[in-house]
């Protein structure tokens, strides 16, 4: 499986511009890299995040679904469409969508851990479910930005069979070291591939450094701090080898450390 992560520099609150830019970058990646999967970052439609969500959020994800369903079908590519600021009947959500090659929406995920330090909880409502799906026969999961700081979430999905985790983010430049450390830790401890697609939004000081990481924690590809597309081919036989040689799942003692509160 070949993955391209598009480290996009979106404009805060300029929805039409961001939709046009996202489509152009996906087309460019599809033409240049011929990936099986393309990935966008968190809240690429609005940036992170404009105060006036009422006028900028995508109502029920309608525009996102219409545009990227058609694009996935046209390009014959799977699109992990980052996340968008999304207006539902009961409030605003930070919602990720995944489209398969036919344009079908095969996964939808509302960010479950809201970043209270940035007052995200004052604007968005939290989701109530995890996100697992299958792309080209591979078991995948998806989390959004701050979710990366909660290892229980990733471990629970791994125990359910996830081999590839997508992380879409608007992670600030001043905490790039945290992003890199946590992403590699999640890949190593769960012996999975991890595709991190961070924003390079200059107007909100996001730090980029998107990365595709193998189950050993090695970088297969990594971006700098400006807009870029990174691509790598994943060899899933690596997972079988590492899980049979360093079998942390067999050696777990969950009866001693079950998290209940």
PDB file of C-alpha atoms in Angstrom:
ATOM      1  CA  UNK A   1       0.000   0.000   0.000  1.00  0.00           C
ATOM      2  CA  UNK A   2       1.359   3.409  -0.974  1.00  0.00           C
ATOM      3  CA  UNK A   3       0.331   6.399   1.158  1.00  0.00           C
ATOM      4  CA  UNK A   4       0.669  10.134   0.483  1.00  0.00           C
ATOM      5  CA  UNK A   5       0.206  12.577   3.372  1.00  0.00           C
ATOM      6  CA  UNK A   6      -0.584  16.116   2.256  1.00  0.00           C
ATOM      7  CA  UNK A   7       0.811  18.621   4.756  1.00  0.00           C
ATOM      8  CA  UNK A   8      -1.480  21.455   3.760  1.00  0.00           C
ATOM      9  CA  UNK A   9      -1.176  25.151   4.594  1.00  0.00           C
ATOM     10  CA  UNK A  10      -4.814  26.254   4.831  1.00  0.00           C
ATOM     11  CA  UNK A  11      -6.162  29.756   5.480  1.00  0.00           C
ATOM     12  CA  UNK A  12      -8.097  30.445   8.661  1.00  0.00           C
ATOM     13  CA  UNK A  13     -11.808  30.801   7.911  1.00  0.00           C
ATOM     14  CA  UNK A  14     -11.396  30.899   4.089  1.00  0.00           C
ATOM     15  CA  UNK A  15     -13.450  27.824   3.237  1.00  0.00           C
ATOM     16  CA  UNK A  16     -13.691  28.194  -0.547  1.00  0.00           C
ATOM     17  CA  UNK A  17      -9.958  28.738  -0.844  1.00  0.00           C
ATOM     18  CA  UNK A  18      -9.234  25.722   1.341  1.00  0.00           C
ATOM     19  CA  UNK A  19     -11.550  23.417  -0.600  1.00  0.00           C
ATOM     20  CA  UNK A  20      -9.901  24.447  -3.865  1.00  0.00           C
ATOM     21  CA  UNK A  21      -6.413  24.001  -2.408  1.00  0.00           C
ATOM     22  CA  UNK A  22      -7.165  20.564  -0.948  1.00  0.00           C
ATOM     23  CA  UNK A  23      -8.517  19.304  -4.260  1.00  0.00           C
ATOM     24  CA  UNK A  24      -5.546  20.662  -6.193  1.00  0.00           C
ATOM     25  CA  UNK A  25      -3.056  19.047  -3.806  1.00  0.00           C
ATOM     26  CA  UNK A  26      -4.813  15.673  -3.994  1.00  0.00           C
ATOM     27  CA  UNK A  27      -4.826  15.810  -7.788  1.00  0.00           C
ATOM     28  CA  UNK A  28      -1.147  16.687  -7.808  1.00  0.00           C
ATOM     29  CA  UNK A  29      -0.270  13.839  -5.436  1.00  0.00           C
ATOM     30  CA  UNK A  30      -2.344  11.352  -7.422  1.00  0.00           C
ATOM     31  CA  UNK A  31      -0.617  12.339 -10.656  1.00  0.00           C
ATOM     32  CA  UNK A  32       2.915  12.446  -9.273  1.00  0.00           C
ATOM     33  CA  UNK A  33       2.924   9.602  -6.762  1.00  0.00           C
ATOM     34  CA  UNK A  34       0.077   7.257  -7.804  1.00  0.00           C
ATOM     35  CA  UNK A  35      -0.780   6.466  -4.152  1.00  0.00           C
ATOM     36  CA  UNK A  36      -3.413   4.049  -2.927  1.00  0.00           C
ATOM     37  CA  UNK A  37      -4.361   6.451  -0.127  1.00  0.00           C
ATOM     38  CA  UNK A  38      -4.096  10.227   0.230  1.00  0.00           C
ATOM     39  CA  UNK A  39      -4.458  11.925   3.614  1.00  0.00           C
ATOM     40  CA  UNK A  40      -5.389  15.474   4.614  1.00  0.00           C
ATOM     41  CA  UNK A  41      -4.835  17.140   8.026  1.00  0.00           C
ATOM     42  CA  UNK A  42      -7.281  18.183  10.756  1.00  0.00           C
ATOM     43  CA  UNK A  43      -9.931  20.909  10.124  1.00  0.00           C
ATOM     44  CA  UNK A  44      -8.446  21.775   6.752  1.00  0.00           C
ATOM     45  CA  UNK A  45     -11.724  23.396   5.644  1.00  0.00           C
ATOM     46  CA  UNK A  46     -11.615  26.181   8.232  1.00  0.00           C
ATOM     47  CA  UNK A  47      -8.218  26.044   9.860  1.00  0.00           C
ATOM     48  CA  UNK A  48      -7.886  25.591  13.628  1.00  0.00           C
ATOM     49  CA  UNK A  49     -10.262  27.213  14.212  1.00  0.00           C
ATOM     50  CA  UNK A  50     -12.220  30.347  13.342  1.00  0.00           C
ATOM     51  CA  UNK A  51     -14.485  31.889  15.974  1.00  0.00           C
ATOM     52  CA  UNK A  52     -17.438  32.050  13.590  1.00  0.00           C
ATOM     53  CA  UNK A  53     -18.142  28.356  13.086  1.00  0.00           C
ATOM     54  CA  UNK A  54     -21.782  29.096  12.286  1.00  0.00           C
ATOM     55  CA  UNK A  55     -20.806  30.564   8.914  1.00  0.00           C
ATOM     56  CA  UNK A  56     -17.784  28.394   8.111  1.00  0.00           C
ATOM     57  CA  UNK A  57     -18.565  24.849   9.297  1.00  0.00           C
ATOM     58  CA  UNK A  58     -19.753  22.251   6.780  1.00  0.00           C
ATOM     59  CA  UNK A  59     -23.398  21.451   7.542  1.00  0.00           C
ATOM     60  CA  UNK A  60     -23.614  17.689   8.095  1.00  0.00           C
ATOM     61  CA  UNK A  61     -20.407  17.331   6.074  1.00  0.00           C
ATOM     62  CA  UNK A  62     -22.472  17.772   2.912  1.00  0.00           C
ATOM     63  CA  UNK A  63     -19.943  19.732   0.862  1.00  0.00           C
ATOM     64  CA  UNK A  64     -17.063  17.492   1.951  1.00  0.00           C
ATOM     65  CA  UNK A  65     -18.980  14.349   1.004  1.00  0.00           C
ATOM     66  CA  UNK A  66     -20.090  15.710  -2.363  1.00  0.00           C
ATOM     67  CA  UNK A  67     -16.665  16.980  -3.426  1.00  0.00           C
ATOM     68  CA  UNK A  68     -14.419  14.203  -2.165  1.00  0.00           C
ATOM     69  CA  UNK A  69     -16.697  11.318  -3.002  1.00  0.00           C
ATOM     70  CA  UNK A  70     -16.570  12.437  -6.622  1.00  0.00           C
ATOM     71  CA  UNK A  71     -12.820  13.043  -6.471  1.00  0.00           C
ATOM     72  CA  UNK A  72     -12.047   9.624  -4.976  1.00  0.00           C
ATOM     73  CA  UNK A  73     -14.132   7.948  -7.655  1.00  0.00           C
ATOM     74  CA  UNK A  74     -12.584  10.007 -10.462  1.00  0.00           C
ATOM     75  CA  UNK A  75      -8.994   9.382  -9.340  1.00  0.00           C
ATOM     76  CA  UNK A  76      -9.616   5.795  -8.187  1.00  0.00           C
ATOM     77  CA  UNK A  77      -7.932   6.562  -4.861  1.00  0.00           C
ATOM     78  CA  UNK A  78      -8.841   6.160  -1.204  1.00  0.00           C
ATOM     79  CA  UNK A  79      -9.068   9.509   0.604  1.00  0.00           C
ATOM     80  CA  UNK A  80      -8.611   9.853   4.344  1.00  0.00           C
ATOM     81  CA  UNK A  81     -10.147  13.288   4.230  1.00  0.00           C
ATOM     82  CA  UNK A  82      -8.586  14.664   7.400  1.00  0.00           C
ATOM     83  CA  UNK A  83     -11.254  16.303   9.490  1.00  0.00           C
ATOM     84  CA  UNK A  84     -13.583  19.241   8.956  1.00  0.00           C
ATOM     85  CA  UNK A  85     -15.430  21.627  11.208  1.00  0.00           C
ATOM     86  CA  UNK A  86     -18.896  20.122  10.925  1.00  0.00           C
ATOM     87  CA  UNK A  87     -22.279  21.527  11.939  1.00  0.00           C
ATOM     88  CA  UNK A  88     -24.831  18.927  13.056  1.00  0.00           C
ATOM     89  CA  UNK A  89     -28.306  19.390  14.471  1.00  0.00           C
ATOM     90  CA  UNK A  90     -27.068  19.320  18.073  1.00  0.00           C
ATOM     91  CA  UNK A  91     -23.894  21.374  17.668  1.00  0.00           C
ATOM     92  CA  UNK A  92     -20.470  21.561  16.078  1.00  0.00           C
ATOM     93  CA  UNK A  93     -18.122  18.590  15.738  1.00  0.00           C
ATOM     94  CA  UNK A  94     -14.569  18.017  14.534  1.00  0.00           C
ATOM     95  CA  UNK A  95     -15.391  15.239  12.063  1.00  0.00           C
ATOM     96  CA  UNK A  96     -13.176  13.021   9.942  1.00  0.00           C
ATOM     97  CA  UNK A  97     -14.415  11.240   6.809  1.00  0.00           C
ATOM     98  CA  UNK A  98     -12.872   8.371   4.859  1.00  0.00           C
ATOM     99  CA  UNK A  99     -13.759   7.649   1.222  1.00  0.00           C
ATOM    100  CA  UNK A 100     -12.907   4.467  -0.654  1.00  0.00           C
ATOM    101  CA  UNK A 101     -12.020   4.251  -4.335  1.00  0.00           C
ATOM    102  CA  UNK A 102     -15.702   4.099  -5.337  1.00  0.00           C
ATOM    103  CA  UNK A 103     -16.445   7.338  -3.489  1.00  0.00           C
ATOM    104  CA  UNK A 104     -18.354   5.655  -0.671  1.00  0.00           C
ATOM    105  CA  UNK A 105     -18.050   7.122   2.823  1.00  0.00           C
ATOM    106  CA  UNK A 106     -16.744   4.100   4.731  1.00  0.00           C
ATOM    107  CA  UNK A 107     -15.892   5.804   8.036  1.00  0.00           C
ATOM    108  CA  UNK A 108     -16.948   8.885   9.975  1.00  0.00           C
ATOM    109  CA  UNK A 109     -15.363   9.930  13.257  1.00  0.00           C
ATOM    110  CA  UNK A 110     -15.991  12.817  15.627  1.00  0.00           C
ATOM    111  CA  UNK A 111     -12.912  13.769  17.657  1.00  0.00           C
ATOM    112  CA  UNK A 112     -13.386  12.258  21.106  1.00  0.00           C
ATOM    113  CA  UNK A 113     -10.724  14.083  23.144  1.00  0.00           C
ATOM    114  CA  UNK A 114     -11.196  17.844  22.950  1.00  0.00           C
ATOM    115  CA  UNK A 115      -8.211  20.064  23.714  1.00  0.00           C
ATOM    116  CA  UNK A 116      -9.404  22.051  26.733  1.00  0.00           C
ATOM    117  CA  UNK A 117      -6.130  24.044  26.882  1.00  0.00           C
ATOM    118  CA  UNK A 118      -7.169  25.703  23.608  1.00  0.00           C
ATOM    119  CA  UNK A 119     -10.848  25.858  24.697  1.00  0.00           C
ATOM    120  CA  UNK A 120     -11.830  23.416  21.959  1.00  0.00           C
ATOM    121  CA  UNK A 121     -14.553  22.055  24.241  1.00  0.00           C
ATOM    122  CA  UNK A 122     -16.245  25.459  24.194  1.00  0.00           C
ATOM    123  CA  UNK A 123     -16.754  25.227  20.426  1.00  0.00           C
ATOM    124  CA  UNK A 124     -17.084  21.511  19.626  1.00  0.00           C
ATOM    125  CA  UNK A 125     -18.944  18.568  21.086  1.00  0.00           C
ATOM    126  CA  UNK A 126     -17.021  15.314  21.688  1.00  0.00           C
ATOM    127  CA  UNK A 127     -17.602  12.135  19.696  1.00  0.00           C
ATOM    128  CA  UNK A 128     -18.782   8.896  21.268  1.00  0.00           C
ATOM    129  CA  UNK A 129     -17.110   6.148  19.237  1.00  0.00           C
ATOM    130  CA  UNK A 130     -13.743   4.993  17.908  1.00  0.00           C
ATOM    131  CA  UNK A 131     -12.957   4.653  14.214  1.00  0.00           C
ATOM    132  CA  UNK A 132     -11.980   1.430  12.448  1.00  0.00           C
ATOM    133  CA  UNK A 133     -12.306   0.654   8.742  1.00  0.00           C
ATOM    134  CA  UNK A 134     -10.766  -1.371   5.927  1.00  0.00           C
ATOM    135  CA  UNK A 135      -8.891   0.078   2.947  1.00  0.00           C
ATOM    136  CA  UNK A 136      -7.764  -2.250   0.150  1.00  0.00           C
ATOM    137  CA  UNK A 137      -8.019  -5.179   2.538  1.00  0.00           C
ATOM    138  CA  UNK A 138      -5.944  -3.560   5.326  1.00  0.00           C
ATOM    139  CA  UNK A 139      -7.375  -2.935   8.808  1.00  0.00           C
ATOM    140  CA  UNK A 140      -7.083   0.753   9.659  1.00  0.00           C
ATOM    141  CA  UNK A 141      -7.923   3.181  12.430  1.00  0.00           C
ATOM    142  CA  UNK A 142      -8.083   6.962  12.665  1.00  0.00           C
ATOM    143  CA  UNK A 143      -7.588   9.479  15.456  1.00  0.00           C
ATOM    144  CA  UNK A 144      -7.451  13.274  15.512  1.00  0.00           C
ATOM    145  CA  UNK A 145      -4.599  15.349  16.959  1.00  0.00           C
ATOM    146  CA  UNK A 146      -5.025  15.503  20.793  1.00  0.00           C
ATOM    147  CA  UNK A 147      -6.292  11.897  20.685  1.00  0.00           C
ATOM    148  CA  UNK A 148      -2.629  10.935  20.193  1.00  0.00           C
ATOM    149  CA  UNK A 149      -1.935  11.762  23.850  1.00  0.00           C
ATOM    150  CA  UNK A 150      -4.278   8.979  25.025  1.00  0.00           C
ATOM    151  CA  UNK A 151      -2.508   5.624  24.551  1.00  0.00           C
ATOM    152  CA  UNK A 152      -5.562   3.658  25.729  1.00  0.00           C
ATOM    153  CA  UNK A 153      -7.437   4.734  22.601  1.00  0.00           C
ATOM    154  CA  UNK A 154      -4.802   3.482  20.184  1.00  0.00           C
ATOM    155  CA  UNK A 155      -4.145   0.284  22.137  1.00  0.00           C
ATOM    156  CA  UNK A 156      -7.856  -0.586  22.215  1.00  0.00           C
ATOM    157  CA  UNK A 157      -8.068  -0.278  18.430  1.00  0.00           C
ATOM    158  CA  UNK A 158      -4.906  -2.332  17.967  1.00  0.00           C
ATOM    159  CA  UNK A 159      -6.367  -5.116  20.094  1.00  0.00           C
ATOM    160  CA  UNK A 160      -9.342  -5.069  17.713  1.00  0.00           C
ATOM    161  CA  UNK A 161      -7.009  -5.719  14.776  1.00  0.00           C
ATOM    162  CA  UNK A 162      -5.801  -2.344  13.451  1.00  0.00           C
ATOM    163  CA  UNK A 163      -2.466  -2.523  11.578  1.00  0.00           C
ATOM    164  CA  UNK A 164      -2.351   1.034  10.218  1.00  0.00           C
ATOM    165  CA  UNK A 165      -3.254   4.147  12.200  1.00  0.00           C
ATOM    166  CA  UNK A 166      -3.965   7.482  10.534  1.00  0.00           C
ATOM    167  CA  UNK A 167      -3.382  10.567  12.697  1.00  0.00           C
ATOM    168  CA  UNK A 168      -4.662  13.879  11.328  1.00  0.00           C
ATOM    169  CA  UNK A 169      -3.632  16.982  13.215  1.00  0.00           C
ATOM    170  CA  UNK A 170      -3.244  20.725  13.667  1.00  0.00           C
ATOM    171  CA  UNK A 171      -0.318  20.331  16.055  1.00  0.00           C
ATOM    172  CA  UNK A 172       1.522  23.547  17.002  1.00  0.00           C
ATOM    173  CA  UNK A 173       5.154  24.082  16.090  1.00  0.00           C
ATOM    174  CA  UNK A 174       6.175  24.794  19.684  1.00  0.00           C
ATOM    175  CA  UNK A 175       5.298  21.205  20.658  1.00  0.00           C
ATOM    176  CA  UNK A 176       6.761  19.417  17.637  1.00  0.00           C
ATOM    177  CA  UNK A 177       8.968  17.302  19.885  1.00  0.00           C
ATOM    178  CA  UNK A 178       5.858  15.952  21.639  1.00  0.00           C
ATOM    179  CA  UNK A 179       4.237  15.140  18.308  1.00  0.00           C
ATOM    180  CA  UNK A 180       7.248  13.242  17.021  1.00  0.00           C
ATOM    181  CA  UNK A 181       7.785  11.372  20.286  1.00  0.00           C
ATOM    182  CA  UNK A 182       4.150  10.370  20.748  1.00  0.00           C
ATOM    183  CA  UNK A 183       3.691   9.289  17.124  1.00  0.00           C
ATOM    184  CA  UNK A 184       6.765   7.051  17.227  1.00  0.00           C
ATOM    185  CA  UNK A 185       5.741   5.672  20.623  1.00  0.00           C
ATOM    186  CA  UNK A 186       2.259   4.731  19.384  1.00  0.00           C
ATOM    187  CA  UNK A 187       3.791   2.939  16.380  1.00  0.00           C
ATOM    188  CA  UNK A 188       6.400   1.101  18.462  1.00  0.00           C
ATOM    189  CA  UNK A 189       4.232   0.047  21.390  1.00  0.00           C
ATOM    190  CA  UNK A 190       1.437  -1.190  19.123  1.00  0.00           C
ATOM    191  CA  UNK A 191       3.751  -2.603  16.440  1.00  0.00           C
ATOM    192  CA  UNK A 192       1.772  -0.886  13.706  1.00  0.00           C
ATOM    193  CA  UNK A 193       2.288   1.491  10.809  1.00  0.00           C
ATOM    194  CA  UNK A 194       1.355   5.097  11.555  1.00  0.00           C
ATOM    195  CA  UNK A 195       0.622   7.805   8.978  1.00  0.00           C
ATOM    196  CA  UNK A 196       0.700  11.250  10.567  1.00  0.00           C
ATOM    197  CA  UNK A 197      -0.638  14.174   8.549  1.00  0.00           C
ATOM    198  CA  UNK A 198      -0.140  17.464  10.356  1.00  0.00           C
ATOM    199  CA  UNK A 199      -1.017  20.956   9.192  1.00  0.00           C
ATOM    200  CA  UNK A 200       1.538  23.476   8.037  1.00  0.00           C
ATOM    201  CA  UNK A 201      -0.854  26.389   8.590  1.00  0.00           C
ATOM    202  CA  UNK A 202       1.336  29.459   8.978  1.00  0.00           C
ATOM    203  CA  UNK A 203      -1.432  31.707  10.331  1.00  0.00           C
ATOM    204  CA  UNK A 204      -1.957  29.430  13.365  1.00  0.00           C
ATOM    205  CA  UNK A 205       1.706  28.424  13.761  1.00  0.00           C
ATOM    206  CA  UNK A 206       1.259  24.712  13.092  1.00  0.00           C
ATOM    207  CA  UNK A 207       4.518  22.851  12.830  1.00  0.00           C
ATOM    208  CA  UNK A 208       4.181  20.273  10.071  1.00  0.00           C
ATOM    209  CA  UNK A 209       6.650  17.370  10.445  1.00  0.00           C
ATOM    210  CA  UNK A 210       4.130  14.900   9.052  1.00  0.00           C
ATOM    211  CA  UNK A 211       5.566  11.401   8.981  1.00  0.00           C
ATOM    212  CA  UNK A 212       4.993   7.845   7.855  1.00  0.00           C
ATOM    213  CA  UNK A 213       6.385   5.508  10.514  1.00  0.00           C
ATOM    214  CA  UNK A 214       6.930   1.756  10.472  1.00  0.00           C
ATOM    215  CA  UNK A 215       6.264  -0.673  13.371  1.00  0.00           C
ATOM    216  CA  UNK A 216       9.904  -0.380  14.489  1.00  0.00           C
ATOM    217  CA  UNK A 217       9.444   3.368  14.934  1.00  0.00           C
ATOM    218  CA  UNK A 218      11.586   4.199  11.915  1.00  0.00           C
ATOM    219  CA  UNK A 219      10.652   7.067   9.602  1.00  0.00           C
ATOM    220  CA  UNK A 220       9.758   5.923   6.107  1.00  0.00           C
ATOM    221  CA  UNK A 221       9.101   9.547   5.135  1.00  0.00           C
ATOM    222  CA  UNK A 222       9.030  12.846   6.986  1.00  0.00           C
ATOM    223  CA  UNK A 223       8.189  16.423   6.045  1.00  0.00           C
ATOM    224  CA  UNK A 224       9.658  19.677   7.272  1.00  0.00           C
ATOM    225  CA  UNK A 225       7.620  22.610   8.559  1.00  0.00           C
ATOM    226  CA  UNK A 226       6.186  23.959   5.294  1.00  0.00           C
ATOM    227  CA  UNK A 227       3.525  22.707   2.894  1.00  0.00           C
ATOM    228  CA  UNK A 228       4.608  19.409   1.361  1.00  0.00           C
ATOM    229  CA  UNK A 229       3.479  15.950   0.321  1.00  0.00           C
ATOM    230  CA  UNK A 230       5.287  12.868   1.611  1.00  0.00           C
ATOM    231  CA  UNK A 231       4.843   9.370   0.204  1.00  0.00           C
ATOM    232  CA  UNK A 232       5.908   5.881   1.187  1.00  0.00           C
ATOM    233  CA  UNK A 233       5.124   2.271   0.360  1.00  0.00           C
ATOM    234  CA  UNK A 234       4.125   0.054   3.304  1.00  0.00           C
ATOM    235  CA  UNK A 235       5.206  -3.596   3.548  1.00  0.00           C
ATOM    236  CA  UNK A 236       2.705  -5.181   5.924  1.00  0.00           C
ATOM    237  CA  UNK A 237       4.761  -8.370   6.241  1.00  0.00           C
ATOM    238  CA  UNK A 238       6.916  -6.357   8.670  1.00  0.00           C
ATOM    239  CA  UNK A 239       4.086  -6.466  11.200  1.00  0.00           C
ATOM    240  CA  UNK A 240       3.931 -10.250  11.251  1.00  0.00           C
ATOM    241  CA  UNK A 241       7.674 -10.439  11.751  1.00  0.00           C
ATOM    242  CA  UNK A 242       7.889  -7.995  14.620  1.00  0.00           C
ATOM    243  CA  UNK A 243       4.802  -9.317  16.417  1.00  0.00           C
ATOM    244  CA  UNK A 244       6.139 -12.871  16.277  1.00  0.00           C
ATOM    245  CA  UNK A 245       9.639 -11.951  17.445  1.00  0.00           C
ATOM    246  CA  UNK A 246       8.805  -9.323  20.112  1.00  0.00           C
ATOM    247  CA  UNK A 247       5.335 -10.516  21.045  1.00  0.00           C
ATOM    248  CA  UNK A 248       4.119  -7.804  23.397  1.00  0.00           C
ATOM    249  CA  UNK A 249       0.504  -8.806  22.866  1.00  0.00           C
ATOM    250  CA  UNK A 250       1.154 -12.349  24.081  1.00  0.00           C
ATOM    251  CA  UNK A 251       3.150 -11.026  27.036  1.00  0.00           C
ATOM    252  CA  UNK A 252       0.607  -8.471  28.241  1.00  0.00           C
ATOM    253  CA  UNK A 253      -0.772  -8.719  31.825  1.00  0.00           C
ATOM    254  CA  UNK A 254      -4.007  -6.745  31.494  1.00  0.00           C
ATOM    255  CA  UNK A 255      -5.366  -8.115  34.763  1.00  0.00           C
ATOM    256  CA  UNK A 256      -2.746  -5.996  36.545  1.00  0.00           C
ATOM    257  CA  UNK A 257      -3.288  -2.689  34.793  1.00  0.00           C
ATOM    258  CA  UNK A 258      -6.828  -2.487  33.518  1.00  0.00           C
ATOM    259  CA  UNK A 259      -7.819   1.172  33.288  1.00  0.00           C
ATOM    260  CA  UNK A 260     -11.256   1.572  34.848  1.00  0.00           C
ATOM    261  CA  UNK A 261     -11.345   5.185  36.105  1.00  0.00           C
TER     262      UNK A 261
END
